[in-house]
Amino acid sequence: MPRPIHAHIDLDALKNNLRTAQRLTSSRIMAVIKANAYGHGLLPVAGALAEAEGVALLDVHDAAQLREAGSRQTILLLEGFFSLEDLQLIAEYDLATVIHNEQQLASLDAYPRRGTLQVWLKINSGMNRLGFFPEEIPAVMERLKSHPAVRNVTLMTHFSHADEAAGVVTQLDRFNKLASGYHTARSMANSAAFLRYPATHGDWVRPGIMLYGASPFADTSAQQIGLKPVMTLSSQIISIRDIKAGETVGYAGLFRAERATRIGVVACGYADGYPRHAPSGTPLLVNGQRTGTIGRVSMDMLGVDLSNVAGAQIGSRVVLWGDGMPVEEVAQAAGTVSYELLCAVTARVPLGY
Ligand SMILES: *Cc1c(COP(=O)(O)O)cnc(C)c1O
């Protein structure tokens, strides 16, 4: 028998979330599947998202693999290319590429095929991570328009505060001012902008986290948006004991029992991707009942309070996050975001579909 930890990936929930997105917009959907589809497995997820007009990711070899698997969608490389070999693959597999810096622009002159390249030109409207400053764009656009390899250009930007009170106004303004000078497609919205600011939809929206059934907002749950969790990370109780008041549990004795306590040990630790910094009390389900972790998360195990869990025994099912236990809640308790938890699930955890 393998260890009982397991990540179940519900592809019907994924399709449900895509349909929810489709109902909210008439724009084309570029489903973001970077980081092994946010930890859910690249090929099965891409297969389930065949109804999306495009998919976006980082690795050119992953992109080529999708094309070989039969995808006819637009496949976009979100950081563009890193070498001339990448450019060859972009040509060979008809991929779309972001161009965000001068070096990439310059290397286009080595591009092998005329009139084929789909460029997504990234504008830095305030994120200050990737992209050209707005004042650089007119000259860059001139170069792209007169470049023999370039088939079309989409203007894109990325928001830094779409999930927060500050919102998108300043960046949207800068982007629109610039883009209004060109007859090109536009793409701005991540999940948060997509859900909260219809004015950002443009020609292509780029949802990621919402497709996996997690809310990008601190104040709105996934359920309220009509999203279903796609990944359920589950395991089992492998040890149970009753400890006396004053006893501690786990490394460094971080948890000290104030009263007699029944504790369980779950076969899940930081080597599976569960956050080591999750404090005692981080929520999880045992036998479908909500309780909290106890003590420091170890490499392969974590402690759980069973004092108020009816019927818990060795072999009882534990849901770390997913169905019935929103990953956002676990993330918030652990001082991180759902994105990090989902993509941190390690290779030793089997994914099942
Ligand atoms: C990751 C990413 C997205 C998707 O963001 P979510 O918050 O997961 O919806 C969209 N656009 C770009 C450029 C990204 O890097």
Tab-separated table of C-alpha atoms and ligand atoms in Angstrom:
chain	number	residue	atom	x	y	z
A	1	MET	CA	0.000	0.000	0.000
A	2	PRO	CA	1.285	3.485	-0.785
A	3	ARG	CA	1.114	6.214	1.859
A	4	PRO	CA	-2.465	7.402	2.067
A	5	ILE	CA	-1.823	10.990	0.940
A	6	HIS	CA	-3.450	11.811	-2.367
A	7	ALA	CA	-4.547	14.830	-4.398
A	8	HIS	CA	-7.800	14.249	-6.214
A	9	ILE	CA	-8.288	16.532	-9.227
A	10	ASP	CA	-11.941	17.038	-10.148
A	11	LEU	CA	-11.916	17.855	-13.864
A	12	ASP	CA	-15.705	18.359	-13.894
A	13	ALA	CA	-15.257	21.117	-11.309
A	14	LEU	CA	-12.586	22.629	-13.571
A	15	LYS	CA	-14.993	22.601	-16.538
A	16	ASN	CA	-17.705	24.081	-14.310
A	17	ASN	CA	-15.363	26.938	-13.375
A	18	LEU	CA	-14.499	27.555	-17.020
A	19	ARG	CA	-18.214	27.729	-17.868
A	20	THR	CA	-18.707	30.160	-14.988
A	21	ALA	CA	-15.985	32.327	-16.501
A	22	GLN	CA	-17.521	32.040	-19.969
A	23	ARG	CA	-20.895	33.207	-18.647
A	24	LEU	CA	-19.280	36.351	-17.249
A	25	THR	CA	-17.703	37.609	-20.455
A	26	SER	CA	-17.852	37.674	-24.203
A	27	SER	CA	-14.067	38.028	-24.384
A	28	ARG	CA	-11.862	35.137	-25.390
A	29	ILE	CA	-10.441	33.138	-22.505
A	30	MET	CA	-6.722	32.531	-22.122
A	31	ALA	CA	-6.670	29.945	-19.332
A	32	VAL	CA	-3.486	30.260	-17.295
A	33	ILE	CA	-1.886	26.855	-16.713
A	34	LYS	CA	1.592	27.848	-15.558
A	35	ALA	CA	3.320	25.970	-12.707
A	36	ASN	CA	2.015	22.560	-13.800
A	37	ALA	CA	-1.495	24.073	-13.966
A	38	TYR	CA	-1.171	25.501	-10.452
A	39	GLY	CA	-0.107	22.056	-9.244
A	40	HIS	CA	-3.039	20.205	-10.844
A	41	GLY	CA	-1.122	18.485	-13.669
A	42	LEU	CA	-0.498	20.114	-17.034
A	43	LEU	CA	-1.843	17.668	-19.615
A	44	PRO	CA	-5.078	16.548	-17.899
A	45	VAL	CA	-5.928	20.157	-17.039
A	46	ALA	CA	-5.169	21.410	-20.537
A	47	GLY	CA	-7.328	18.607	-21.925
A	48	ALA	CA	-10.248	19.628	-19.717
A	49	LEU	CA	-9.832	23.266	-20.774
A	50	ALA	CA	-10.075	22.556	-24.502
A	51	GLU	CA	-13.080	24.927	-24.697
A	52	ALA	CA	-10.899	27.903	-23.757
A	53	GLU	CA	-9.633	29.819	-26.786
A	54	GLY	CA	-6.105	29.872	-25.417
A	55	VAL	CA	-3.792	28.647	-22.692
A	56	ALA	CA	-0.848	30.473	-21.124
A	57	LEU	CA	2.242	29.055	-19.467
A	58	LEU	CA	5.975	29.603	-19.132
A	59	ASP	CA	7.935	26.657	-20.481
A	60	VAL	CA	8.387	26.348	-24.227
A	61	HIS	CA	8.805	22.575	-23.996
A	62	ASP	CA	5.528	22.251	-22.091
A	63	ALA	CA	3.929	24.388	-24.796
A	64	ALA	CA	5.323	22.151	-27.533
A	65	GLN	CA	4.058	19.095	-25.662
A	66	LEU	CA	0.534	20.552	-25.604
A	67	ARG	CA	0.652	21.184	-29.341
A	68	GLU	CA	1.855	17.626	-29.918
A	69	ALA	CA	-0.993	16.378	-27.731
A	70	GLY	CA	-3.360	17.957	-30.249
A	71	SER	CA	-4.185	21.410	-28.873
A	72	ARG	CA	-5.342	23.831	-31.591
A	73	GLN	CA	-5.609	26.717	-29.127
A	74	THR	CA	-3.491	29.820	-28.949
A	75	ILE	CA	-0.618	28.802	-26.675
A	76	LEU	CA	1.041	31.814	-25.072
A	77	LEU	CA	4.439	31.952	-23.397
A	78	LEU	CA	3.972	34.433	-20.549
A	79	GLU	CA	7.649	35.336	-20.163
A	80	GLY	CA	8.425	34.976	-23.848
A	81	PHE	CA	11.626	33.259	-24.953
A	82	PHE	CA	15.076	32.956	-23.428
A	83	SER	CA	17.185	31.828	-26.373
A	84	LEU	CA	17.243	31.449	-30.142
A	85	GLU	CA	16.450	27.746	-29.736
A	86	ASP	CA	13.230	28.795	-27.990
A	87	LEU	CA	12.416	30.989	-30.995
A	88	GLN	CA	12.889	28.019	-33.313
A	89	LEU	CA	10.404	26.037	-31.218
A	90	ILE	CA	7.959	28.937	-31.228
A	91	ALA	CA	8.042	28.847	-35.024
A	92	GLU	CA	7.863	25.096	-35.263
A	93	TYR	CA	4.882	24.772	-32.904
A	94	ASP	CA	3.090	27.999	-33.827
A	95	LEU	CA	3.190	29.432	-30.306
A	96	ALA	CA	2.368	32.988	-29.271
A	97	THR	CA	4.988	34.814	-27.279
A	98	VAL	CA	5.121	37.718	-24.906
A	99	ILE	CA	7.829	40.235	-25.673
A	100	HIS	CA	8.668	42.282	-22.628
A	101	ASN	CA	12.224	43.532	-23.051
A	102	GLU	CA	14.674	45.004	-25.531
A	103	GLN	CA	16.778	41.815	-25.746
A	104	GLN	CA	13.807	39.784	-26.941
A	105	LEU	CA	12.906	42.454	-29.440
A	106	ALA	CA	16.446	42.495	-30.812
A	107	SER	CA	16.620	38.724	-31.170
A	108	LEU	CA	13.520	38.726	-33.382
A	109	ASP	CA	15.828	39.472	-36.268
A	110	ALA	CA	16.954	35.861	-36.060
A	111	TYR	CA	13.380	34.642	-36.293
A	112	PRO	CA	13.173	31.950	-38.930
A	113	ARG	CA	9.768	32.301	-40.540
A	114	ARG	CA	8.161	35.271	-42.217
A	115	GLY	CA	4.718	36.479	-41.177
A	116	THR	CA	4.079	33.849	-38.559
A	117	LEU	CA	4.867	35.281	-35.165
A	118	GLN	CA	2.054	36.231	-32.784
A	119	VAL	CA	3.446	38.779	-30.353
A	120	TRP	CA	1.880	39.808	-27.068
A	121	LEU	CA	3.602	43.072	-26.291
A	122	LYS	CA	3.762	43.667	-22.582
A	123	ILE	CA	3.252	47.153	-21.246
A	124	ASN	CA	4.428	48.043	-17.772
A	125	SER	CA	1.451	50.103	-16.566
A	126	GLY	CA	2.596	50.132	-12.933
A	127	MET	CA	3.395	46.608	-11.783
A	128	ASN	CA	7.077	47.334	-12.526
A	129	ARG	CA	7.937	43.713	-13.088
A	130	LEU	CA	7.927	42.993	-16.822
A	131	GLY	CA	7.203	45.151	-19.835
A	132	PHE	CA	8.061	48.343	-21.659
A	133	PHE	CA	7.187	51.734	-20.200
A	134	PRO	CA	4.237	53.359	-21.970
A	135	GLU	CA	6.496	56.022	-23.497
A	136	GLU	CA	8.628	53.303	-25.146
A	137	ILE	CA	5.676	51.631	-26.833
A	138	PRO	CA	5.284	53.821	-29.961
A	139	ALA	CA	8.845	53.060	-31.085
A	140	VAL	CA	8.504	49.365	-30.238
A	141	MET	CA	5.225	49.168	-32.144
A	142	GLU	CA	6.896	50.723	-35.182
A	143	ARG	CA	9.592	48.069	-35.094
A	144	LEU	CA	7.101	45.237	-34.723
A	145	LYS	CA	4.790	46.504	-37.457
A	146	SER	CA	7.603	46.712	-39.963
A	147	HIS	CA	9.128	43.402	-38.913
A	148	PRO	CA	8.734	40.690	-41.560
A	149	ALA	CA	8.270	37.875	-39.042
A	150	VAL	CA	5.425	39.456	-37.075
A	151	ARG	CA	1.888	38.401	-37.993
A	152	ASN	CA	0.016	40.314	-35.311
A	153	VAL	CA	0.435	42.133	-32.034
A	154	THR	CA	-1.732	41.999	-28.920
A	155	LEU	CA	-1.198	44.620	-26.252
A	156	MET	CA	-1.166	43.293	-22.727
A	157	THR	CA	-0.580	44.456	-19.192
A	158	HIS	CA	-0.876	42.957	-15.703
A	159	PHE	CA	-2.434	44.511	-12.591
A	160	SER	CA	-0.726	44.711	-9.213
A	161	HIS	CA	-3.775	45.515	-7.022
A	162	ALA	CA	-6.785	43.954	-8.752
A	163	ASP	CA	-7.628	41.909	-5.635
A	164	GLU	CA	-7.295	44.857	-3.254
A	165	ALA	CA	-9.047	48.110	-2.416
A	166	ALA	CA	-6.703	50.144	-4.629
A	167	GLY	CA	-8.088	48.317	-7.666
A	168	VAL	CA	-7.071	48.846	-11.269
A	169	VAL	CA	-8.019	52.461	-12.066
A	170	THR	CA	-4.560	53.981	-12.441
A	171	GLN	CA	-3.101	51.140	-14.470
A	172	LEU	CA	-6.242	50.727	-16.590
A	173	ASP	CA	-6.145	54.423	-17.411
A	174	ARG	CA	-2.521	54.321	-18.505
A	175	PHE	CA	-3.099	51.193	-20.570
A	176	ASN	CA	-6.247	52.470	-22.287
A	177	LYS	CA	-4.681	55.830	-23.137
A	178	LEU	CA	-1.864	54.064	-24.886
A	179	ALA	CA	-3.850	51.240	-26.500
A	180	SER	CA	-6.447	53.617	-27.971
A	181	GLY	CA	-3.787	54.662	-30.481
A	182	TYR	CA	-3.640	51.165	-32.049
A	183	HIS	CA	-6.008	48.747	-33.759
A	184	THR	CA	-4.767	45.737	-31.868
A	185	ALA	CA	-6.296	43.208	-29.510
A	186	ARG	CA	-5.949	43.909	-25.779
A	187	SER	CA	-5.512	41.723	-22.732
A	188	MET	CA	-5.380	42.886	-19.128
A	189	ALA	CA	-7.377	40.847	-16.650
A	190	ASN	CA	-6.209	38.167	-14.230
A	191	SER	CA	-8.932	36.426	-12.176
A	192	ALA	CA	-9.419	39.288	-9.728
A	193	ALA	CA	-9.731	41.965	-12.420
A	194	PHE	CA	-11.920	39.685	-14.516
A	195	LEU	CA	-14.367	39.096	-11.659
A	196	ARG	CA	-14.469	42.624	-10.245
A	197	TYR	CA	-13.843	45.000	-13.160
A	198	PRO	CA	-15.655	44.189	-16.425
A	199	ALA	CA	-13.982	47.237	-17.987
A	200	THR	CA	-10.739	45.238	-17.995
A	201	HIS	CA	-12.035	42.356	-20.115
A	202	GLY	CA	-10.737	43.622	-23.467
A	203	ASP	CA	-10.316	40.951	-26.168
A	204	TRP	CA	-8.696	38.290	-23.999
A	205	VAL	CA	-9.065	37.635	-20.271
A	206	ARG	CA	-6.383	35.616	-18.460
A	207	PRO	CA	-7.955	33.808	-15.507
A	208	GLY	CA	-5.813	31.428	-13.487
A	209	ILE	CA	-6.706	30.816	-9.848
A	210	MET	CA	-10.474	31.042	-10.326
A	211	LEU	CA	-10.435	28.124	-12.777
A	212	TYR	CA	-8.968	25.976	-10.016
A	213	GLY	CA	-11.876	26.955	-7.777
A	214	ALA	CA	-10.200	29.394	-5.398
A	215	SER	CA	-11.228	32.993	-4.827
A	216	PRO	CA	-8.634	35.687	-5.489
A	217	PHE	CA	-10.305	37.914	-2.879
A	218	ALA	CA	-9.924	37.993	0.899
A	219	ASP	CA	-13.542	39.126	1.373
A	220	THR	CA	-15.394	36.865	-1.076
A	221	SER	CA	-15.411	33.074	-1.010
A	222	ALA	CA	-15.125	30.847	-4.058
A	223	GLN	CA	-18.588	29.499	-3.343
A	224	GLN	CA	-20.063	33.011	-3.491
A	225	ILE	CA	-18.581	33.363	-6.982
A	226	GLY	CA	-19.953	29.962	-8.044
A	227	LEU	CA	-16.559	28.245	-8.178
A	228	LYS	CA	-15.931	24.649	-7.152
A	229	PRO	CA	-12.634	23.440	-5.692
A	230	VAL	CA	-10.710	21.332	-8.187
A	231	MET	CA	-7.982	19.864	-5.955
A	232	THR	CA	-8.770	17.962	-2.771
A	233	LEU	CA	-5.663	17.043	-0.811
A	234	SER	CA	-6.505	14.203	1.536
A	235	SER	CA	-4.738	11.684	3.746
A	236	GLN	CA	-5.440	9.564	6.813
A	237	ILE	CA	-4.873	9.398	10.545
A	238	ILE	CA	-1.974	6.998	11.213
A	239	SER	CA	-1.642	7.321	15.019
A	240	ILE	CA	-3.861	8.356	17.931
A	241	ARG	CA	-2.974	8.946	21.578
A	242	ASP	CA	-4.325	10.701	24.670
A	243	ILE	CA	-1.940	13.062	26.378
A	244	LYS	CA	-2.146	14.674	29.807
A	245	ALA	CA	-2.310	18.367	30.531
A	246	GLY	CA	1.171	19.876	30.367
A	247	GLU	CA	2.512	17.442	27.736
A	248	THR	CA	3.838	18.883	24.471
A	249	VAL	CA	3.491	17.598	20.913
A	250	GLY	CA	6.071	17.453	18.131
A	251	TYR	CA	9.342	19.273	17.449
A	252	ALA	CA	10.252	22.083	19.815
A	253	GLY	CA	7.158	21.340	21.891
A	254	LEU	CA	5.357	24.206	20.191
A	255	PHE	CA	1.996	22.879	21.362
A	256	ARG	CA	1.425	22.353	25.084
A	257	ALA	CA	-1.812	20.704	26.185
A	258	GLU	CA	-3.796	22.841	28.642
A	259	ARG	CA	-6.024	19.867	29.433
A	260	ALA	CA	-6.157	16.160	28.626
A	261	THR	CA	-6.170	16.051	24.823
A	262	ARG	CA	-6.690	13.385	22.204
A	263	ILE	CA	-4.253	13.915	19.364
A	264	GLY	CA	-3.972	12.310	15.964
A	265	VAL	CA	-1.073	12.113	13.536
A	266	VAL	CA	-1.791	12.703	9.838
A	267	ALA	CA	0.383	11.310	7.035
A	268	CYS	CA	1.082	14.721	5.492
A	269	GLY	CA	4.033	17.012	6.064
A	270	TYR	CA	6.033	19.774	4.475
A	271	ALA	CA	7.707	17.291	2.128
A	272	ASP	CA	4.224	16.817	0.645
A	273	GLY	CA	3.824	20.577	0.277
A	274	TYR	CA	1.895	21.339	3.448
A	275	PRO	CA	3.269	24.654	4.773
A	276	ARG	CA	5.685	24.166	7.669
A	277	HIS	CA	4.835	27.601	9.026
A	278	ALA	CA	1.113	26.715	9.478
A	279	PRO	CA	0.453	27.430	13.172
A	280	SER	CA	-1.506	25.233	15.605
A	281	GLY	CA	-5.187	25.633	14.834
A	282	THR	CA	-4.849	25.684	11.033
A	283	PRO	CA	-8.184	24.171	9.924
A	284	LEU	CA	-8.683	20.725	8.377
A	285	LEU	CA	-11.373	18.027	8.300
A	286	VAL	CA	-11.205	14.646	10.033
A	287	ASN	CA	-14.083	12.302	9.252
A	288	GLY	CA	-15.796	15.328	7.706
A	289	GLN	CA	-15.545	17.289	10.973
A	290	ARG	CA	-13.660	20.499	11.262
A	291	THR	CA	-10.742	20.681	13.673
A	292	GLY	CA	-7.237	22.164	13.767
A	293	THR	CA	-3.590	21.197	13.527
A	294	ILE	CA	-1.451	20.821	16.611
A	295	GLY	CA	2.244	21.655	16.970
A	296	ARG	CA	4.916	22.076	14.336
A	297	VAL	CA	4.409	20.485	10.920
A	298	SER	CA	7.121	17.857	10.343
A	299	MET	CA	8.534	16.586	7.082
A	300	ASP	CA	6.100	13.673	6.732
A	301	MET	CA	3.480	14.194	9.432
A	302	LEU	CA	1.423	16.740	11.278
A	303	GLY	CA	-0.579	16.654	14.501
A	304	VAL	CA	-4.306	17.206	14.771
A	305	ASP	CA	-6.665	17.800	17.691
A	306	LEU	CA	-9.167	14.938	17.894
A	307	SER	CA	-10.659	15.896	21.263
A	308	ASN	CA	-13.939	16.947	19.664
A	309	VAL	CA	-13.946	14.693	16.617
A	310	ALA	CA	-16.494	11.891	16.830
A	311	GLY	CA	-15.481	8.431	15.692
A	312	ALA	CA	-11.887	9.261	14.743
A	313	GLN	CA	-9.721	6.172	14.384
A	314	ILE	CA	-6.614	5.056	12.543
A	315	GLY	CA	-7.488	5.227	8.882
A	316	SER	CA	-9.993	8.077	9.287
A	317	ARG	CA	-10.029	10.341	6.266
A	318	VAL	CA	-8.413	13.757	6.605
A	319	VAL	CA	-9.031	16.591	4.143
A	320	LEU	CA	-6.187	19.096	4.238
A	321	TRP	CA	-7.944	21.341	1.712
A	322	GLY	CA	-10.437	21.118	-1.123
A	323	ASP	CA	-13.934	19.664	-0.888
A	324	GLY	CA	-15.483	21.084	2.314
A	325	MET	CA	-12.318	22.904	3.388
A	326	PRO	CA	-11.550	25.944	1.192
A	327	VAL	CA	-7.854	26.200	0.367
A	328	GLU	CA	-8.094	29.969	0.885
A	329	GLU	CA	-9.002	29.411	4.550
A	330	VAL	CA	-6.018	27.145	5.103
A	331	ALA	CA	-3.799	29.647	3.297
A	332	GLN	CA	-5.036	32.531	5.387
A	333	ALA	CA	-4.413	30.619	8.623
A	334	ALA	CA	-0.904	29.763	7.403
A	335	GLY	CA	-0.111	33.334	6.356
A	336	THR	CA	0.046	32.624	2.644
A	337	VAL	CA	-2.204	32.473	-0.430
A	338	SER	CA	-4.050	29.594	-2.086
A	339	TYR	CA	-1.764	29.896	-5.131
A	340	GLU	CA	1.291	28.947	-3.096
A	341	LEU	CA	-0.370	25.964	-1.408
A	342	LEU	CA	-1.703	24.552	-4.678
A	343	CYS	CA	1.557	24.786	-6.596
A	344	ALA	CA	3.656	23.607	-3.649
A	345	VAL	CA	2.179	20.082	-3.614
A	346	THR	CA	5.263	17.944	-4.235
A	347	ALA	CA	5.980	15.239	-6.768
A	348	ARG	CA	5.649	12.427	-4.211
A	349	VAL	CA	1.923	13.176	-3.811
A	350	PRO	CA	0.021	11.154	-6.422
A	351	LEU	CA	-2.510	13.112	-8.480
A	352	GLY	CA	-5.678	11.217	-9.343
A	353	TYR	CA	-8.363	12.254	-11.840
B	1	LIG	C1	-0.386	34.163	-13.399
B	1	LIG	C2	-0.873	35.193	-14.349
B	1	LIG	C3	-2.242	35.378	-14.583
B	1	LIG	C4	-3.314	34.645	-13.814
B	1	LIG	O1	-3.453	35.204	-12.534
B	1	LIG	P1	-4.581	34.686	-11.507
B	1	LIG	O2	-4.470	35.632	-10.375
B	1	LIG	O3	-4.190	33.298	-11.137
B	1	LIG	O4	-5.875	34.736	-12.211
B	1	LIG	C5	-2.613	36.282	-15.559
B	1	LIG	N1	-1.691	36.984	-16.250
B	1	LIG	C6	-0.371	36.847	-16.037
B	1	LIG	C7	0.581	37.655	-16.830
B	1	LIG	C8	0.083	35.960	-15.083
B	1	LIG	O5	1.392	35.842	-14.859
